[in-house]
PDB file of C-alpha atoms and ligand atoms in Angstrom:
ATOM      1  CA  MET A   1       0.000   0.000   0.000  1.00  0.00           C
ATOM      2  CA  ASP A   2       1.188   3.501  -0.769  1.00  0.00           C
ATOM      3  CA  TYR A   3       1.343   5.057   2.699  1.00  0.00           C
ATOM      4  CA  GLU A   4       3.206   8.336   3.227  1.00  0.00           C
ATOM      5  CA  GLY A   5       4.100   9.347   6.790  1.00  0.00           C
ATOM      6  CA  MET A   6       2.115   8.508   9.895  1.00  0.00           C
ATOM      7  CA  ILE A   7      -1.376   7.188   9.231  1.00  0.00           C
ATOM      8  CA  ILE A   8      -4.176   8.193  11.619  1.00  0.00           C
ATOM      9  CA  ARG A   9      -7.652   6.651  11.790  1.00  0.00           C
ATOM     10  CA  PRO A  10     -10.549   6.681  14.266  1.00  0.00           C
ATOM     11  CA  PRO A  11     -10.504   3.834  16.842  1.00  0.00           C
ATOM     12  CA  SER A  12     -13.712   2.456  15.354  1.00  0.00           C
ATOM     13  CA  GLU A  13     -11.941   1.936  12.014  1.00  0.00           C
ATOM     14  CA  ALA A  14      -9.436  -0.498  13.542  1.00  0.00           C
ATOM     15  CA  TYR A  15     -10.478  -3.316  11.215  1.00  0.00           C
ATOM     16  CA  SER A  16     -10.972  -1.188   8.117  1.00  0.00           C
ATOM     17  CA  LEU A  17      -8.780  -1.174   5.072  1.00  0.00           C
ATOM     18  CA  LEU A  18      -6.962   2.168   5.127  1.00  0.00           C
ATOM     19  CA  ILE A  19      -6.546   3.824   1.760  1.00  0.00           C
ATOM     20  CA  GLN A  20      -4.556   7.043   1.790  1.00  0.00           C
ATOM     21  CA  VAL A  21      -6.287   9.078  -0.907  1.00  0.00           C
ATOM     22  CA  THR A  22      -4.787  12.379   0.245  1.00  0.00           C
ATOM     23  CA  THR A  23      -1.723  13.255   2.260  1.00  0.00           C
ATOM     24  CA  GLY A  24      -2.072  15.746   5.100  1.00  0.00           C
ATOM     25  CA  CYS A  25      -4.926  18.136   5.748  1.00  0.00           C
ATOM     26  CA  SER A  26      -5.994  20.845   3.310  1.00  0.00           C
ATOM     27  CA  HIS A  27      -6.661  23.190   6.243  1.00  0.00           C
ATOM     28  CA  ASN A  28      -3.775  22.304   8.573  1.00  0.00           C
ATOM     29  CA  LYS A  29      -4.179  25.481  10.631  1.00  0.00           C
ATOM     30  CA  CYS A  30      -5.968  24.406  13.797  1.00  0.00           C
ATOM     31  CA  THR A  31      -3.677  25.549  16.616  1.00  0.00           C
ATOM     32  CA  PHE A  32      -4.384  22.479  18.771  1.00  0.00           C
ATOM     33  CA  CYS A  33      -3.673  19.948  16.029  1.00  0.00           C
ATOM     34  CA  GLY A  34      -0.247  18.679  15.089  1.00  0.00           C
ATOM     35  CA  ALA A  35      -1.477  15.612  13.267  1.00  0.00           C
ATOM     36  CA  TYR A  36      -0.379  16.578   9.792  1.00  0.00           C
ATOM     37  CA  GLN A  37       2.071  19.441  10.306  1.00  0.00           C
ATOM     38  CA  ASP A  38       4.872  17.519   8.652  1.00  0.00           C
ATOM     39  CA  LYS A  39       2.868  16.801   5.504  1.00  0.00           C
ATOM     40  CA  LYS A  40       2.089  18.916   2.467  1.00  0.00           C
ATOM     41  CA  PHE A  41      -1.494  18.417   1.361  1.00  0.00           C
ATOM     42  CA  LYS A  42      -2.023  16.645  -1.921  1.00  0.00           C
ATOM     43  CA  ILE A  43      -4.620  14.436  -3.540  1.00  0.00           C
ATOM     44  CA  LYS A  44      -3.207  11.145  -4.757  1.00  0.00           C
ATOM     45  CA  SER A  45      -3.605  10.061  -8.358  1.00  0.00           C
ATOM     46  CA  LEU A  46      -6.194   7.521  -9.420  1.00  0.00           C
ATOM     47  CA  ASP A  47      -3.346   5.321 -10.676  1.00  0.00           C
ATOM     48  CA  ILE A  48      -1.868   5.073  -7.162  1.00  0.00           C
ATOM     49  CA  ILE A  49      -5.300   4.290  -5.726  1.00  0.00           C
ATOM     50  CA  LYS A  50      -5.902   1.610  -8.368  1.00  0.00           C
ATOM     51  CA  LYS A  51      -2.579  -0.003  -7.413  1.00  0.00           C
ATOM     52  CA  ASP A  52      -3.554  -0.021  -3.730  1.00  0.00           C
ATOM     53  CA  LEU A  53      -6.959  -1.488  -4.539  1.00  0.00           C
ATOM     54  CA  SER A  54      -5.412  -4.125  -6.709  1.00  0.00           C
ATOM     55  CA  GLU A  55      -3.151  -5.153  -3.802  1.00  0.00           C
ATOM     56  CA  ALA A  56      -6.079  -5.022  -1.360  1.00  0.00           C
ATOM     57  CA  ARG A  57      -8.107  -7.348  -3.562  1.00  0.00           C
ATOM     58  CA  SER A  58      -5.595 -10.085  -2.748  1.00  0.00           C
ATOM     59  CA  TYR A  59      -6.367  -9.721   0.980  1.00  0.00           C
ATOM     60  CA  GLY A  60      -9.736 -11.413   0.515  1.00  0.00           C
ATOM     61  CA  TYR A  61     -12.896 -10.168   2.241  1.00  0.00           C
ATOM     62  CA  VAL A  62     -12.899  -6.417   2.968  1.00  0.00           C
ATOM     63  CA  GLU A  63     -15.988  -5.017   4.698  1.00  0.00           C
ATOM     64  CA  LYS A  64     -14.976  -1.491   5.612  1.00  0.00           C
ATOM     65  CA  VAL A  65     -12.689   1.094   4.057  1.00  0.00           C
ATOM     66  CA  PHE A  66     -11.417   4.292   5.638  1.00  0.00           C
ATOM     67  CA  LEU A  67     -10.093   7.098   3.459  1.00  0.00           C
ATOM     68  CA  CYS A  68      -7.032   8.836   4.918  1.00  0.00           C
ATOM     69  CA  ASP A  69      -5.601  11.442   5.592  1.00  0.00           C
ATOM     70  CA  GLY A  70      -7.061  14.462   7.318  1.00  0.00           C
ATOM     71  CA  ASP A  71     -10.106  15.493   5.352  1.00  0.00           C
ATOM     72  CA  ALA A  72     -10.606  13.427   2.225  1.00  0.00           C
ATOM     73  CA  LEU A  73     -14.070  14.944   1.811  1.00  0.00           C
ATOM     74  CA  ILE A  74     -12.312  18.049   0.433  1.00  0.00           C
ATOM     75  CA  ILE A  75     -11.531  16.117  -2.767  1.00  0.00           C
ATOM     76  CA  PRO A  76     -13.488  17.618  -5.680  1.00  0.00           C
ATOM     77  CA  GLN A  77     -16.794  15.839  -6.207  1.00  0.00           C
ATOM     78  CA  SER A  78     -16.137  14.180  -9.554  1.00  0.00           C
ATOM     79  CA  ARG A  79     -12.761  12.825  -8.443  1.00  0.00           C
ATOM     80  CA  LEU A  80     -14.149  11.591  -5.143  1.00  0.00           C
ATOM     81  CA  GLU A  81     -17.015   9.862  -6.954  1.00  0.00           C
ATOM     82  CA  GLU A  82     -14.461   8.215  -9.218  1.00  0.00           C
ATOM     83  CA  MET A  83     -12.498   6.969  -6.193  1.00  0.00           C
ATOM     84  CA  LEU A  84     -15.607   5.515  -4.557  1.00  0.00           C
ATOM     85  CA  LYS A  85     -16.607   3.785  -7.793  1.00  0.00           C
ATOM     86  CA  LEU A  86     -13.137   2.254  -8.008  1.00  0.00           C
ATOM     87  CA  ILE A  87     -13.407   0.961  -4.430  1.00  0.00           C
ATOM     88  CA  ASN A  88     -16.778  -0.621  -5.211  1.00  0.00           C
ATOM     89  CA  ALA A  89     -15.467  -2.151  -8.430  1.00  0.00           C
ATOM     90  CA  TYR A  90     -12.280  -3.605  -6.959  1.00  0.00           C
ATOM     91  CA  LEU A  91     -13.750  -4.569  -3.576  1.00  0.00           C
ATOM     92  CA  PRO A  92     -17.410  -5.522  -4.079  1.00  0.00           C
ATOM     93  CA  THR A  93     -17.743  -6.857  -0.502  1.00  0.00           C
ATOM     94  CA  VAL A  94     -17.256  -3.381   1.020  1.00  0.00           C
ATOM     95  CA  LYS A  95     -20.328  -2.307   2.986  1.00  0.00           C
ATOM     96  CA  ARG A  96     -19.128   1.000   4.389  1.00  0.00           C
ATOM     97  CA  ILE A  97     -16.611   3.661   3.446  1.00  0.00           C
ATOM     98  CA  GLY A  98     -15.657   6.377   5.940  1.00  0.00           C
ATOM     99  CA  THR A  99     -13.502   9.477   6.104  1.00  0.00           C
ATOM    100  CA  TYR A 100     -12.602  12.453   8.240  1.00  0.00           C
ATOM    101  CA  ALA A 101     -14.168  15.789   7.341  1.00  0.00           C
ATOM    102  CA  ASN A 102     -14.221  19.339   8.619  1.00  0.00           C
ATOM    103  CA  ALA A 103     -16.776  22.150   8.379  1.00  0.00           C
ATOM    104  CA  LYS A 104     -15.196  23.543   5.214  1.00  0.00           C
ATOM    105  CA  SER A 105     -15.154  20.251   3.342  1.00  0.00           C
ATOM    106  CA  ILE A 106     -18.760  19.491   4.303  1.00  0.00           C
ATOM    107  CA  LEU A 107     -20.043  22.944   3.390  1.00  0.00           C
ATOM    108  CA  ARG A 108     -18.353  22.810  -0.011  1.00  0.00           C
ATOM    109  CA  LYS A 109     -20.596  19.892  -0.979  1.00  0.00           C
ATOM    110  CA  SER A 110     -24.254  20.361  -1.783  1.00  0.00           C
ATOM    111  CA  VAL A 111     -26.860  18.145  -0.157  1.00  0.00           C
ATOM    112  CA  ASP A 112     -27.351  16.385  -3.498  1.00  0.00           C
ATOM    113  CA  GLU A 113     -23.622  15.765  -3.822  1.00  0.00           C
ATOM    114  CA  LEU A 114     -23.488  14.309  -0.314  1.00  0.00           C
ATOM    115  CA  LYS A 115     -26.410  12.034  -1.195  1.00  0.00           C
ATOM    116  CA  VAL A 116     -24.538  10.765  -4.251  1.00  0.00           C
ATOM    117  CA  LEU A 117     -21.476  10.038  -2.106  1.00  0.00           C
ATOM    118  CA  LYS A 118     -23.663   8.127   0.328  1.00  0.00           C
ATOM    119  CA  GLU A 119     -25.153   6.106  -2.526  1.00  0.00           C
ATOM    120  CA  LEU A 120     -21.597   5.240  -3.558  1.00  0.00           C
ATOM    121  CA  GLY A 121     -20.864   3.881  -0.085  1.00  0.00           C
ATOM    122  CA  LEU A 122     -19.542   6.857   1.898  1.00  0.00           C
ATOM    123  CA  LYS A 123     -21.748   6.184   4.879  1.00  0.00           C
ATOM    124  CA  ILE A 124     -19.821   7.751   7.740  1.00  0.00           C
ATOM    125  CA  ILE A 125     -17.782  10.905   8.223  1.00  0.00           C
ATOM    126  CA  TYR A 126     -15.928  11.795  11.404  1.00  0.00           C
ATOM    127  CA  LEU A 127     -15.900  15.437  12.467  1.00  0.00           C
ATOM    128  CA  GLY A 128     -13.889  16.589  15.473  1.00  0.00           C
ATOM    129  CA  VAL A 129     -15.523  19.443  17.359  1.00  0.00           C
ATOM    130  CA  GLU A 130     -13.384  21.620  19.655  1.00  0.00           C
ATOM    131  CA  THR A 131     -14.002  24.849  21.519  1.00  0.00           C
ATOM    132  CA  GLY A 132     -11.683  27.763  22.184  1.00  0.00           C
ATOM    133  CA  ASN A 133     -13.963  29.030  24.951  1.00  0.00           C
ATOM    134  CA  VAL A 134     -12.079  28.780  28.278  1.00  0.00           C
ATOM    135  CA  GLU A 135     -15.308  28.427  30.245  1.00  0.00           C
ATOM    136  CA  LEU A 136     -16.184  25.332  28.277  1.00  0.00           C
ATOM    137  CA  CYS A 137     -12.684  23.794  28.292  1.00  0.00           C
TER     138      CYS A 137
HETATM  139  S1  SF4 B   1      -9.024  20.330  10.112  1.00  0.00           S
HETATM  140 FE1  SF4 B   1      -8.704  18.525  11.420  1.00  0.00          FE
HETATM  141  S2  SF4 B   1      -6.868  17.524  10.630  1.00  0.00           S
HETATM  142 FE2  SF4 B   1      -6.932  19.598   9.767  1.00  0.00          FE
HETATM  143  S3  SF4 B   1      -5.658  20.829  11.144  1.00  0.00           S
HETATM  144 FE3  SF4 B   1      -7.785  21.007  11.856  1.00  0.00          FE
HETATM  145  S4  SF4 B   1      -8.080  19.384  13.389  1.00  0.00           S
HETATM  146 FE4  SF4 B   1      -6.184  18.924  12.247  1.00  0.00          FE
END
């Protein structure tokens, strides 16, 4: 698998196949977060993803996939749809695809676009919510 740098995933994705479709976080400015400070954000090519999926196919049954890194939902709609279609084509046993997201990446998608992504298997997104309010900390 084409993994660059440290790979982070939610605890509940412990048994998921991790596919790194982006490196880093497109925002990368939250003062409390050092998760991706050493990485420059980029979206990986479909050729790299096809290679990973081809390798993953040899693993046998894959039920869940998690898209790394920081906020794969920021990937432009048509490219993200293409990635999800590839996952479904290479790994037909997959029942759920997940990813991290942030407010910006969610708001850049329309409701209809999000519905299409769900239809293509993106059934869970993880959004970390923090506060800078000292009274609430
Ligand atoms: S959006 Fe998420 S991954 Fe990116 S810097 Fe902020 S907390 Fe970290």
